[in-house]
mmCIF file of C-alpha atoms and ligand atoms in Angstrom:
data_model
loop_
_atom_site.group_PDB
_atom_site.id
_atom_site.type_symbol
_atom_site.label_atom_id
_atom_site.label_comp_id
_atom_site.label_asym_id
_atom_site.label_seq_id
_atom_site.Cartn_x
_atom_site.Cartn_y
_atom_site.Cartn_z
ATOM 1 C CA MET T 7 85.185 -59.748 -42.849
ATOM 2 C CA ALA T 8 83.912 -62.717 -40.711
ATOM 3 C CA ASN T 9 84.378 -66.222 -41.733
ATOM 4 C CA ILE T 10 84.418 -69.102 -39.316
ATOM 5 C CA SER T 11 85.763 -72.548 -39.495
ATOM 6 C CA LEU T 12 84.441 -75.464 -37.381
ATOM 7 C CA GLN T 13 86.972 -78.285 -37.493
ATOM 8 C CA HIS T 14 86.340 -81.783 -36.295
ATOM 9 C CA LEU T 15 84.214 -80.493 -33.352
ATOM 10 C CA ASP T 16 83.034 -83.136 -30.898
ATOM 11 C CA LYS T 17 80.883 -82.482 -27.811
ATOM 12 C CA ILE T 18 80.791 -84.969 -24.993
ATOM 13 C CA TYR T 19 78.739 -83.713 -21.994
ATOM 14 C CA ASP T 20 79.718 -84.480 -18.326
ATOM 15 C CA ASN T 21 77.261 -87.393 -18.207
ATOM 16 C CA ASN T 22 79.194 -88.950 -21.166
ATOM 17 C CA VAL T 23 76.433 -88.146 -23.657
ATOM 18 C CA GLN T 24 78.105 -87.421 -26.971
ATOM 19 C CA ALA T 25 75.901 -84.792 -28.617
ATOM 20 C CA VAL T 26 78.088 -83.894 -31.619
ATOM 21 C CA TYR T 27 80.476 -86.029 -33.632
ATOM 22 C CA ASP T 28 83.272 -84.639 -35.948
ATOM 23 C CA PHE T 29 81.414 -81.536 -37.134
ATOM 24 C CA ASN T 30 83.227 -79.806 -40.065
ATOM 25 C CA LEU T 31 82.083 -76.558 -41.740
ATOM 26 C CA ASP T 32 83.742 -73.572 -43.313
ATOM 27 C CA VAL T 33 81.334 -70.638 -43.152
ATOM 28 C CA LYS T 34 82.163 -67.809 -45.641
ATOM 29 C CA ASP T 35 81.944 -64.144 -44.956
ATOM 30 C CA GLY T 36 78.274 -63.004 -45.192
ATOM 31 C CA GLU T 37 76.966 -66.547 -45.548
ATOM 32 C CA PHE T 38 73.583 -67.535 -44.070
ATOM 33 C CA ILE T 39 73.988 -71.071 -42.695
ATOM 34 C CA VAL T 40 70.999 -73.010 -41.210
ATOM 35 C CA LEU T 41 71.564 -76.039 -39.027
ATOM 36 C CA VAL T 42 68.465 -78.270 -39.242
ATOM 37 C CA GLY T 43 67.436 -81.534 -37.891
ATOM 38 C CA PRO T 44 64.958 -83.141 -35.384
ATOM 39 C CA SER T 45 64.939 -82.260 -31.683
ATOM 40 C CA GLY T 46 68.074 -83.656 -29.860
ATOM 41 C CA CYS T 47 70.258 -83.993 -32.962
ATOM 42 C CA GLY T 48 72.928 -81.596 -31.643
ATOM 43 C CA LYS T 49 72.056 -78.346 -33.392
ATOM 44 C CA SER T 50 71.957 -76.129 -30.305
ATOM 45 C CA THR T 51 74.943 -77.777 -28.750
ATOM 46 C CA THR T 52 76.914 -76.993 -32.005
ATOM 47 C CA LEU T 53 75.675 -73.289 -31.987
ATOM 48 C CA ARG T 54 76.494 -72.948 -28.191
ATOM 49 C CA MET T 55 80.054 -74.303 -28.854
ATOM 50 C CA VAL T 56 80.538 -71.557 -31.524
ATOM 51 C CA ALA T 57 79.145 -68.957 -29.109
ATOM 52 C CA GLY T 58 81.435 -70.117 -26.271
ATOM 53 C CA LEU T 59 78.442 -71.088 -24.024
ATOM 54 C CA GLU T 60 79.582 -74.736 -24.098
ATOM 55 C CA ASP T 61 83.262 -76.045 -24.031
ATOM 56 C CA ILE T 62 84.400 -77.756 -27.092
ATOM 57 C CA SER T 63 85.461 -81.319 -26.181
ATOM 58 C CA LYS T 64 87.660 -81.894 -29.264
ATOM 59 C CA GLY T 65 88.423 -79.965 -32.448
ATOM 60 C CA LYS T 66 89.120 -76.403 -33.386
ATOM 61 C CA LEU T 67 87.191 -73.308 -33.930
ATOM 62 C CA LEU T 68 88.669 -70.383 -36.056
ATOM 63 C CA LEU T 69 87.250 -66.894 -36.435
ATOM 64 C CA ASP T 70 88.883 -65.120 -39.408
ATOM 65 C CA GLY T 71 91.738 -67.520 -39.079
ATOM 66 C CA LYS T 72 92.272 -66.924 -35.369
ATOM 67 C CA ASP T 73 91.926 -69.842 -33.053
ATOM 68 C CA ILE T 74 89.050 -69.135 -30.618
ATOM 69 C CA THR T 75 88.500 -72.658 -29.434
ATOM 70 C CA THR T 76 88.939 -71.803 -25.803
ATOM 71 C CA ALA T 77 88.157 -68.041 -25.958
ATOM 72 C CA PRO T 78 85.479 -66.830 -23.490
ATOM 73 C CA ALA T 79 82.160 -66.030 -24.872
ATOM 74 C CA LYS T 80 82.556 -62.271 -24.238
ATOM 75 C CA ASP T 81 85.698 -62.084 -26.405
ATOM 76 C CA ARG T 82 84.114 -63.808 -29.460
ATOM 77 C CA ASP T 83 82.501 -60.855 -31.075
ATOM 78 C CA MET T 84 79.327 -62.791 -31.669
ATOM 79 C CA ALA T 85 75.727 -61.972 -30.719
ATOM 80 C CA MET T 86 73.064 -64.574 -30.077
ATOM 81 C CA VAL T 87 69.350 -64.310 -30.432
ATOM 82 C CA PHE T 88 67.362 -66.745 -28.352
ATOM 83 C CA GLN T 89 63.943 -68.286 -28.787
ATOM 84 C CA ASN T 90 62.580 -66.735 -25.486
ATOM 85 C CA TYR T 91 63.820 -63.150 -26.435
ATOM 86 C CA ALA T 92 65.425 -62.752 -22.895
ATOM 87 C CA LEU T 93 64.512 -59.073 -22.672
ATOM 88 C CA TYR T 94 64.576 -57.196 -19.314
ATOM 89 C CA GLY T 95 60.980 -56.525 -18.348
ATOM 90 C CA HIS T 96 61.636 -53.376 -16.271
ATOM 91 C CA MET T 97 63.663 -51.646 -19.016
ATOM 92 C CA THR T 98 62.243 -49.791 -22.028
ATOM 93 C CA ILE T 99 62.853 -51.147 -25.472
ATOM 94 C CA TYR T 100 65.546 -48.351 -25.894
ATOM 95 C CA GLU T 101 67.247 -49.501 -22.678
ATOM 96 C CA ASN T 102 67.089 -53.038 -23.590
ATOM 97 C CA MET T 103 68.719 -52.422 -26.974
ATOM 98 C CA ALA T 104 71.402 -50.098 -25.361
ATOM 99 C CA PHE T 105 72.076 -52.436 -22.447
ATOM 100 C CA SER T 106 75.147 -54.241 -23.716
ATOM 101 C CA LEU T 107 76.771 -51.062 -25.038
ATOM 102 C CA THR T 108 76.059 -49.286 -21.733
ATOM 103 C CA LEU T 109 77.762 -52.257 -20.013
ATOM 104 C CA ARG T 110 80.760 -51.739 -22.249
ATOM 105 C CA LYS T 111 80.785 -47.988 -21.229
ATOM 106 C CA GLU T 112 80.557 -46.843 -24.781
ATOM 107 C CA ASP T 113 80.029 -43.134 -25.452
ATOM 108 C CA PRO T 114 76.345 -42.305 -24.869
ATOM 109 C CA ASN T 115 76.158 -40.374 -28.151
ATOM 110 C CA VAL T 116 77.427 -43.397 -30.050
ATOM 111 C CA ILE T 117 75.008 -45.620 -28.241
ATOM 112 C CA HIS T 118 72.155 -43.304 -29.088
ATOM 113 C CA LYS T 119 73.021 -43.377 -32.770
ATOM 114 C CA LYS T 120 73.417 -47.097 -32.803
ATOM 115 C CA VAL T 121 70.106 -47.769 -31.037
ATOM 116 C CA LEU T 122 68.241 -45.444 -33.374
ATOM 117 C CA ALA T 123 69.836 -46.903 -36.438
ATOM 118 C CA ALA T 124 68.856 -50.515 -35.300
ATOM 119 C CA ALA T 125 65.375 -49.373 -34.464
ATOM 120 C CA GLU T 126 65.003 -47.874 -37.869
ATOM 121 C CA ILE T 127 66.104 -51.091 -39.664
ATOM 122 C CA LEU T 128 63.671 -53.075 -37.543
ATOM 123 C CA GLY T 129 60.777 -50.681 -37.677
ATOM 124 C CA LEU T 130 60.814 -50.106 -33.814
ATOM 125 C CA THR T 131 61.353 -46.352 -33.818
ATOM 126 C CA ASP T 132 57.867 -45.676 -32.353
ATOM 127 C CA GLN T 133 58.212 -48.347 -29.690
ATOM 128 C CA LEU T 134 61.509 -47.231 -27.963
ATOM 129 C CA ASN T 135 59.752 -45.866 -24.927
ATOM 130 C CA LYS T 136 57.606 -48.845 -24.276
ATOM 131 C CA LYS T 137 58.217 -51.787 -22.081
ATOM 132 C CA PRO T 138 58.517 -55.271 -23.481
ATOM 133 C CA LYS T 139 55.079 -56.387 -22.144
ATOM 134 C CA GLN T 140 53.410 -53.730 -24.247
ATOM 135 C CA LEU T 141 54.801 -55.320 -27.487
ATOM 136 C CA SER T 142 53.597 -58.216 -29.502
ATOM 137 C CA GLY T 143 55.655 -61.426 -29.681
ATOM 138 C CA GLY T 144 56.953 -60.512 -33.212
ATOM 139 C CA GLN T 145 57.995 -56.970 -31.929
ATOM 140 C CA ARG T 146 59.717 -58.475 -28.994
ATOM 141 C CA GLN T 147 61.718 -60.837 -31.165
ATOM 142 C CA ARG T 148 62.697 -57.741 -33.274
ATOM 143 C CA VAL T 149 64.011 -56.077 -30.108
ATOM 144 C CA ALA T 150 65.995 -59.113 -29.393
ATOM 145 C CA MET T 151 67.501 -58.896 -32.900
ATOM 146 C CA GLY T 152 67.978 -55.104 -32.302
ATOM 147 C CA ARG T 153 70.105 -55.857 -29.242
ATOM 148 C CA ALA T 154 72.278 -58.075 -31.379
ATOM 149 C CA ILE T 155 72.612 -55.524 -34.248
ATOM 150 C CA VAL T 156 73.754 -52.567 -32.028
ATOM 151 C CA ARG T 157 76.819 -54.605 -30.973
ATOM 152 C CA SER T 158 77.866 -54.861 -34.703
ATOM 153 C CA PRO T 159 79.075 -58.401 -34.006
ATOM 154 C CA LYS T 160 81.242 -60.365 -36.515
ATOM 155 C CA ILE T 161 78.711 -63.229 -36.312
ATOM 156 C CA PHE T 162 74.940 -63.514 -35.654
ATOM 157 C CA LEU T 163 73.826 -66.814 -33.972
ATOM 158 C CA PHE T 164 70.091 -67.603 -33.875
ATOM 159 C CA ASP T 165 68.656 -70.354 -31.716
ATOM 160 C CA GLU T 166 65.176 -71.299 -32.957
ATOM 161 C CA PRO T 167 64.137 -67.521 -32.882
ATOM 162 C CA LEU T 168 60.729 -68.126 -34.386
ATOM 163 C CA SER T 169 59.573 -70.971 -32.224
ATOM 164 C CA ASN T 170 57.374 -68.856 -29.882
ATOM 165 C CA LEU T 171 55.564 -67.064 -32.634
ATOM 166 C CA ASP T 172 52.263 -68.090 -34.269
ATOM 167 C CA ALA T 173 52.354 -69.335 -37.872
ATOM 168 C CA LYS T 174 51.571 -66.005 -39.469
ATOM 169 C CA LEU T 175 54.069 -64.074 -37.600
ATOM 170 C CA ARG T 176 56.641 -66.719 -38.116
ATOM 171 C CA GLY T 177 56.370 -66.083 -41.873
ATOM 172 C CA ALA T 178 56.537 -62.348 -41.589
ATOM 173 C CA THR T 179 59.512 -62.482 -39.076
ATOM 174 C CA ARG T 180 61.274 -65.003 -41.331
ATOM 175 C CA ARG T 181 61.131 -62.416 -44.138
ATOM 176 C CA GLU T 182 62.430 -59.734 -41.865
ATOM 177 C CA ILE T 183 65.397 -61.910 -40.889
ATOM 178 C CA LEU T 184 66.125 -62.488 -44.537
ATOM 179 C CA LEU T 185 65.980 -58.752 -45.381
ATOM 180 C CA LEU T 186 68.220 -58.103 -42.272
ATOM 181 C CA HIS T 187 70.791 -60.499 -43.595
ATOM 182 C CA LYS T 188 70.774 -58.824 -47.038
ATOM 183 C CA ARG T 189 70.904 -55.389 -45.637
ATOM 184 C CA MET T 190 73.705 -56.117 -43.110
ATOM 185 C CA ASN T 191 75.646 -58.655 -45.207
ATOM 186 C CA ALA T 192 76.361 -60.363 -41.887
ATOM 187 C CA THR T 193 77.530 -63.871 -41.382
ATOM 188 C CA MET T 194 74.675 -65.844 -39.739
ATOM 189 C CA LEU T 195 74.324 -69.218 -38.174
ATOM 190 C CA TYR T 196 70.772 -70.210 -37.529
ATOM 191 C CA VAL T 197 69.372 -73.185 -35.761
ATOM 192 C CA THR T 198 65.840 -74.658 -36.414
ATOM 193 C CA HIS T 199 64.060 -77.935 -36.436
ATOM 194 C CA ASP T 200 61.755 -76.569 -39.119
ATOM 195 C CA GLN T 201 62.628 -77.632 -42.712
ATOM 196 C CA THR T 202 60.618 -74.796 -44.307
ATOM 197 C CA GLU T 203 62.729 -72.138 -42.310
ATOM 198 C CA ALA T 204 65.934 -74.003 -43.626
ATOM 199 C CA LEU T 205 64.782 -74.054 -47.200
ATOM 200 C CA THR T 206 63.587 -70.386 -47.221
ATOM 201 C CA LEU T 207 66.483 -68.729 -45.290
ATOM 202 C CA ALA T 208 69.702 -70.614 -45.917
ATOM 203 C CA ASP T 209 72.451 -69.992 -48.395
ATOM 204 C CA ARG T 210 73.582 -73.478 -47.360
ATOM 205 C CA ILE T 211 71.886 -75.934 -44.977
ATOM 206 C CA VAL T 212 73.675 -78.314 -42.596
ATOM 207 C CA CYS T 213 71.170 -81.273 -42.013
ATOM 208 C CA MET T 214 71.964 -83.180 -38.808
ATOM 209 C CA SER T 215 70.786 -86.466 -37.182
ATOM 210 C CA MET T 216 71.901 -87.977 -33.879
ATOM 211 C CA GLY T 217 74.946 -85.792 -33.613
ATOM 212 C CA HIS T 218 76.215 -86.395 -37.134
ATOM 213 C CA VAL T 219 76.155 -84.071 -40.132
ATOM 214 C CA GLN T 220 74.227 -85.884 -42.859
ATOM 215 C CA GLN T 221 74.534 -83.388 -45.677
ATOM 216 C CA VAL T 222 75.772 -79.827 -46.308
ATOM 217 C CA GLY T 223 74.513 -78.068 -49.397
ATOM 218 C CA THR T 224 72.250 -75.327 -50.902
ATOM 219 C CA PRO T 225 68.539 -75.742 -50.286
ATOM 220 C CA LEU T 226 68.141 -76.997 -53.872
ATOM 221 C CA GLU T 227 70.857 -79.658 -53.445
ATOM 222 C CA LEU T 228 69.287 -81.009 -50.381
ATOM 223 C CA TYR T 229 65.848 -81.040 -51.928
ATOM 224 C CA ASP T 230 66.827 -82.310 -55.388
ATOM 225 C CA THR T 231 69.766 -84.645 -54.530
ATOM 226 C CA PRO T 232 69.418 -85.720 -50.858
ATOM 227 C CA ALA T 233 72.478 -87.674 -49.827
ATOM 228 C CA ASN T 234 70.706 -90.392 -47.993
ATOM 229 C CA LEU T 235 67.320 -91.640 -46.694
ATOM 230 C CA PHE T 236 67.472 -89.426 -43.633
ATOM 231 C CA VAL T 237 67.838 -86.162 -45.588
ATOM 232 C CA ALA T 238 65.343 -87.300 -48.170
ATOM 233 C CA SER T 239 62.726 -87.930 -45.474
ATOM 234 C CA PHE T 240 63.527 -84.786 -43.527
ATOM 235 C CA ILE T 241 63.579 -82.113 -46.200
ATOM 236 C CA GLY T 242 60.324 -81.631 -48.125
ATOM 237 C CA LEU T 243 56.794 -81.425 -46.956
ATOM 238 C CA PRO T 244 54.766 -83.594 -47.075
ATOM 239 C CA PRO T 245 57.722 -86.014 -46.847
ATOM 240 C CA MET T 246 58.881 -88.243 -49.666
ATOM 241 C CA ASN T 247 57.227 -91.624 -50.113
ATOM 242 C CA PHE T 248 59.475 -94.701 -49.927
ATOM 243 C CA PHE T 249 59.004 -98.224 -51.323
ATOM 244 C CA ASP T 250 61.163 -101.353 -51.342
ATOM 245 C CA VAL T 251 61.733 -102.534 -54.890
ATOM 246 C CA THR T 252 63.884 -105.239 -56.650
ATOM 247 C CA VAL T 253 66.051 -104.203 -59.542
ATOM 248 C CA GLY T 254 65.000 -106.349 -62.459
ATOM 249 C CA ASP T 255 65.667 -106.248 -66.242
ATOM 250 C CA GLY T 256 64.778 -102.782 -67.241
ATOM 251 C CA GLU T 257 62.326 -102.369 -64.521
ATOM 252 C CA LEU T 258 61.785 -102.086 -60.723
ATOM 253 C CA LYS T 259 59.587 -104.611 -59.174
ATOM 254 C CA GLY T 260 57.664 -103.314 -56.203
ATOM 255 C CA LYS T 261 54.979 -105.237 -54.267
ATOM 256 C CA TYR T 262 52.309 -103.055 -55.684
ATOM 257 C CA PHE T 263 53.722 -101.573 -58.880
ATOM 258 C CA THR T 264 56.263 -101.947 -61.573
ATOM 259 C CA TYR T 265 58.441 -99.028 -62.559
ATOM 260 C CA LYS T 266 60.008 -98.865 -65.999
ATOM 261 C CA LEU T 267 63.653 -97.673 -66.055
ATOM 262 C CA SER T 268 65.070 -95.231 -68.490
ATOM 263 C CA ASP T 269 68.447 -96.042 -70.134
ATOM 264 C CA ALA T 270 70.202 -93.698 -67.754
ATOM 265 C CA GLN T 271 68.494 -95.312 -64.751
ATOM 266 C CA LYS T 272 69.471 -98.790 -66.039
ATOM 267 C CA ALA T 273 73.035 -97.763 -66.286
ATOM 268 C CA LEU T 274 72.997 -96.225 -62.793
ATOM 269 C CA LEU T 275 71.549 -99.351 -61.268
ATOM 270 C CA GLY T 276 73.739 -101.784 -63.255
ATOM 271 C CA SER T 277 75.555 -103.121 -60.178
ATOM 272 C CA TYR T 278 72.293 -103.524 -58.323
ATOM 273 C CA LYS T 279 70.662 -105.994 -60.581
ATOM 274 C CA GLY T 280 68.622 -108.648 -58.682
ATOM 275 C CA LYS T 281 69.106 -106.642 -55.455
ATOM 276 C CA ASP T 282 66.637 -104.764 -53.244
ATOM 277 C CA ILE T 283 66.799 -101.029 -53.184
ATOM 278 C CA VAL T 284 64.529 -98.159 -51.883
ATOM 279 C CA LEU T 285 62.646 -96.044 -54.367
ATOM 280 C CA GLY T 286 61.698 -92.466 -53.176
ATOM 281 C CA VAL T 287 59.155 -90.330 -54.844
ATOM 282 C CA ARG T 288 58.109 -86.903 -53.585
ATOM 283 C CA PRO T 289 54.286 -86.277 -53.421
ATOM 284 C CA GLU T 290 54.689 -83.392 -55.866
ATOM 285 C CA ASP T 291 56.441 -85.555 -58.373
ATOM 286 C CA ILE T 292 53.372 -87.810 -58.695
ATOM 287 C CA ALA T 293 50.812 -87.045 -61.433
ATOM 288 C CA THR T 294 47.646 -88.535 -62.675
ATOM 289 C CA GLY T 295 47.664 -90.664 -65.841
ATOM 290 C CA GLY T 296 49.735 -93.701 -65.288
ATOM 291 C CA ASP T 297 49.336 -97.372 -64.380
ATOM 292 C CA ILE T 298 50.016 -97.153 -60.645
ATOM 293 C CA LYS T 299 46.764 -97.653 -58.746
ATOM 294 C CA VAL T 300 45.941 -95.701 -55.706
ATOM 295 C CA ASP T 301 42.805 -96.130 -53.565
ATOM 296 C CA VAL T 302 41.898 -92.801 -52.059
ATOM 297 C CA PHE T 303 41.189 -92.427 -48.419
ATOM 298 C CA SER T 304 41.416 -88.737 -48.090
ATOM 299 C CA ASN T 305 41.460 -85.635 -50.225
ATOM 300 C CA GLU T 306 42.876 -82.289 -48.883
ATOM 301 C CA ASN T 307 42.406 -79.249 -51.000
ATOM 302 C CA LEU T 308 45.203 -76.693 -50.805
ATOM 303 C CA GLY T 309 43.959 -74.423 -53.567
ATOM 304 C CA MET T 310 46.612 -74.789 -56.278
ATOM 305 C CA SER T 311 47.064 -78.424 -55.487
ATOM 306 C CA THR T 312 45.330 -81.341 -53.737
ATOM 307 C CA LEU T 313 46.892 -83.759 -51.266
ATOM 308 C CA VAL T 314 45.546 -87.226 -51.865
ATOM 309 C CA HIS T 315 46.314 -89.887 -49.251
ATOM 310 C CA GLY T 316 45.738 -93.472 -50.172
ATOM 311 C CA SER T 317 47.199 -96.905 -50.535
ATOM 312 C CA LEU T 318 48.622 -98.740 -53.493
ATOM 313 C CA CYS T 319 46.210 -101.290 -54.977
ATOM 314 C CA GLY T 320 44.012 -100.779 -51.937
ATOM 315 C CA ALA T 321 46.344 -102.746 -49.638
ATOM 316 C CA LYS T 322 45.906 -102.083 -45.994
ATOM 317 C CA THR T 323 49.581 -102.447 -44.863
ATOM 318 C CA ALA T 324 51.964 -99.682 -44.044
ATOM 319 C CA ASP T 325 54.237 -100.376 -46.991
ATOM 320 C CA ALA T 326 51.383 -99.450 -49.300
ATOM 321 C CA GLN T 327 50.644 -95.990 -47.987
ATOM 322 C CA ILE T 328 51.227 -93.092 -50.394
ATOM 323 C CA THR T 329 50.660 -89.358 -50.349
ATOM 324 C CA CYS T 330 50.271 -87.568 -53.779
ATOM 325 C CA LYS T 331 50.304 -83.808 -54.282
ATOM 326 C CA LEU T 332 48.241 -83.538 -57.465
ATOM 327 C CA ARG T 333 47.901 -80.325 -59.480
ATOM 328 C CA GLY T 334 44.734 -78.247 -59.340
ATOM 329 C CA TRP T 335 41.556 -78.825 -57.352
ATOM 330 C CA CYS T 336 40.553 -82.508 -57.052
ATOM 331 C CA ASP T 337 37.435 -83.962 -55.428
ATOM 332 C CA TYR T 338 38.180 -87.579 -54.835
ATOM 333 C CA ARG T 339 36.195 -89.409 -52.289
ATOM 334 C CA GLN T 340 37.130 -92.219 -50.002
ATOM 335 C CA GLY T 341 37.265 -95.450 -52.020
ATOM 336 C CA ASP T 342 37.836 -93.723 -55.343
ATOM 337 C CA GLY T 343 40.573 -95.215 -57.500
ATOM 338 C CA VAL T 344 43.087 -92.986 -59.207
ATOM 339 C CA ALA T 345 45.827 -94.026 -61.601
ATOM 340 C CA VAL T 346 49.079 -92.189 -61.177
ATOM 341 C CA GLN T 347 52.603 -92.017 -62.503
ATOM 342 C CA PHE T 348 55.930 -91.162 -60.782
ATOM 343 C CA LYS T 349 57.494 -88.316 -62.742
ATOM 344 C CA LYS T 350 60.873 -88.227 -60.817
ATOM 345 C CA VAL T 351 62.262 -90.774 -58.451
ATOM 346 C CA HIS T 352 65.268 -91.208 -56.273
ATOM 347 C CA PHE T 353 67.142 -94.445 -55.448
ATOM 348 C CA PHE T 354 68.711 -95.461 -52.130
ATOM 349 C CA ASP T 355 70.964 -98.313 -51.177
ATOM 350 C CA LYS T 356 69.085 -100.410 -48.632
ATOM 351 C CA GLU T 357 72.119 -101.265 -46.595
ATOM 352 C CA THR T 358 74.025 -97.906 -46.399
ATOM 353 C CA THR T 359 70.886 -95.828 -46.831
ATOM 354 C CA ASN T 360 72.942 -93.560 -49.244
ATOM 355 C CA ALA T 361 71.540 -92.275 -52.426
ATOM 356 C CA ILE T 362 72.520 -94.145 -55.456
ATOM 357 C CA ARG T 363 73.981 -91.613 -57.928
HETATM 358 P P1 ADP J 29 68.924 -79.930 -30.617
HETATM 359 O O1 ADP J 29 69.335 -78.478 -30.492
HETATM 360 O O2 ADP J 29 69.186 -80.541 -31.997
HETATM 361 O O3 ADP J 29 67.454 -80.209 -30.172
HETATM 362 P P2 ADP J 29 70.762 -80.415 -28.393
HETATM 363 O O4 ADP J 29 72.086 -79.836 -28.933
HETATM 364 O O5 ADP J 29 70.031 -79.502 -27.454
HETATM 365 O O6 ADP J 29 69.830 -80.831 -29.588
HETATM 366 O O7 ADP J 29 70.971 -81.759 -27.671
HETATM 367 C C1 ADP J 29 71.692 -82.860 -28.296
HETATM 368 C C2 ADP J 29 71.887 -83.954 -27.280
HETATM 369 O O8 ADP J 29 72.639 -83.558 -26.170
HETATM 370 C C3 ADP J 29 70.574 -84.419 -26.735
HETATM 371 O O9 ADP J 29 70.590 -85.817 -26.574
HETATM 372 C C4 ADP J 29 70.443 -83.696 -25.359
HETATM 373 O O10 ADP J 29 69.718 -84.505 -24.437
HETATM 374 C C5 ADP J 29 71.989 -83.699 -24.940
HETATM 375 N N1 ADP J 29 72.162 -82.565 -24.107
HETATM 376 C C6 ADP J 29 71.982 -81.238 -24.338
HETATM 377 N N2 ADP J 29 72.350 -80.472 -23.298
HETATM 378 C C7 ADP J 29 72.897 -81.312 -22.390
HETATM 379 C C8 ADP J 29 73.574 -81.155 -21.150
HETATM 380 N N3 ADP J 29 73.743 -79.858 -20.649
HETATM 381 N N4 ADP J 29 74.018 -82.225 -20.463
HETATM 382 C C9 ADP J 29 73.795 -83.478 -20.965
HETATM 383 N N5 ADP J 29 73.286 -83.692 -22.135
HETATM 384 C C10 ADP J 29 72.854 -82.631 -22.895
#
């Protein structure tokens, strides 16, 4: 069992920078939680507070119900995997993986068994006598994970573990981490700035901005029902398109298009009549065959789909820019006109930036 509860955590650094505000999260046993957000939003600080590498300025941290808010890192029974692997260059892979257990003076026979078992899980059995510099980046990251596994920690913490790998290895290592999680049934907290990693790895995502939690939910919840403009623009690639519109009688009036409301949408927006709101539409929720006019300026073929960048009604201003992800292989040229429709849209309150639901 390993559940962890972060209760009203604040972090204020010595220079008075507040990096984290009132962070609340209950992590269930075996859950894979991903903290995601842009650089500087407070993800690593939160993870480091959990690990005991940073003091908690305010709030409480419980591990299996026990208060560990001020417990030293070494007594927390957690293992952290860092971006830069942090392997010892002069030691073999075996020695690197055994190091923390040797330090704890565990029985050498037990250490041997644990290292071999972890190497087996990670496909490193043939590499144990090599030095880190003889291994590829992906293999080194696996050794770093192996070092965490042999300790059989209650919680695994990952701080941007894939950042130093190239795109192809990142995908492969991501799948390995997922398999590792399934195989070990371990509780994991994982930090990344990459929304794809968050969507593909997490049981639940915590999306952060400027020290504040914006939304906690499953990947589908964050993608399908983003809580506010920040989450809507951060989750999903290419990002959602946003347009200012005015709520009229049964329709939304934009500068470059009119959007007809369904009965359900009319009811939802009842209290916004006459007001300005933000309409969001994901590129993949745009299809050809409508009455919204896009002037194409570039066409990117992705194989199964085509990214079409353009502007509404050919307007040159920033508020007319739009990206559509159209099905199949398209061959639009710069200057072509294409008529599109919005298949699914999201509404946001202009003042609070919260989703209107
Ligand atoms: P992220 O992991 O999301 O990139 P961090 O948690 O590293 O963000 O940083 C959050 C904020 O705290 C940033 O504004 C950063 O500059 C600041 N910060 C991080 N570490 C320190 C520190 N040791 N002292 C002062 N400010 C810090």
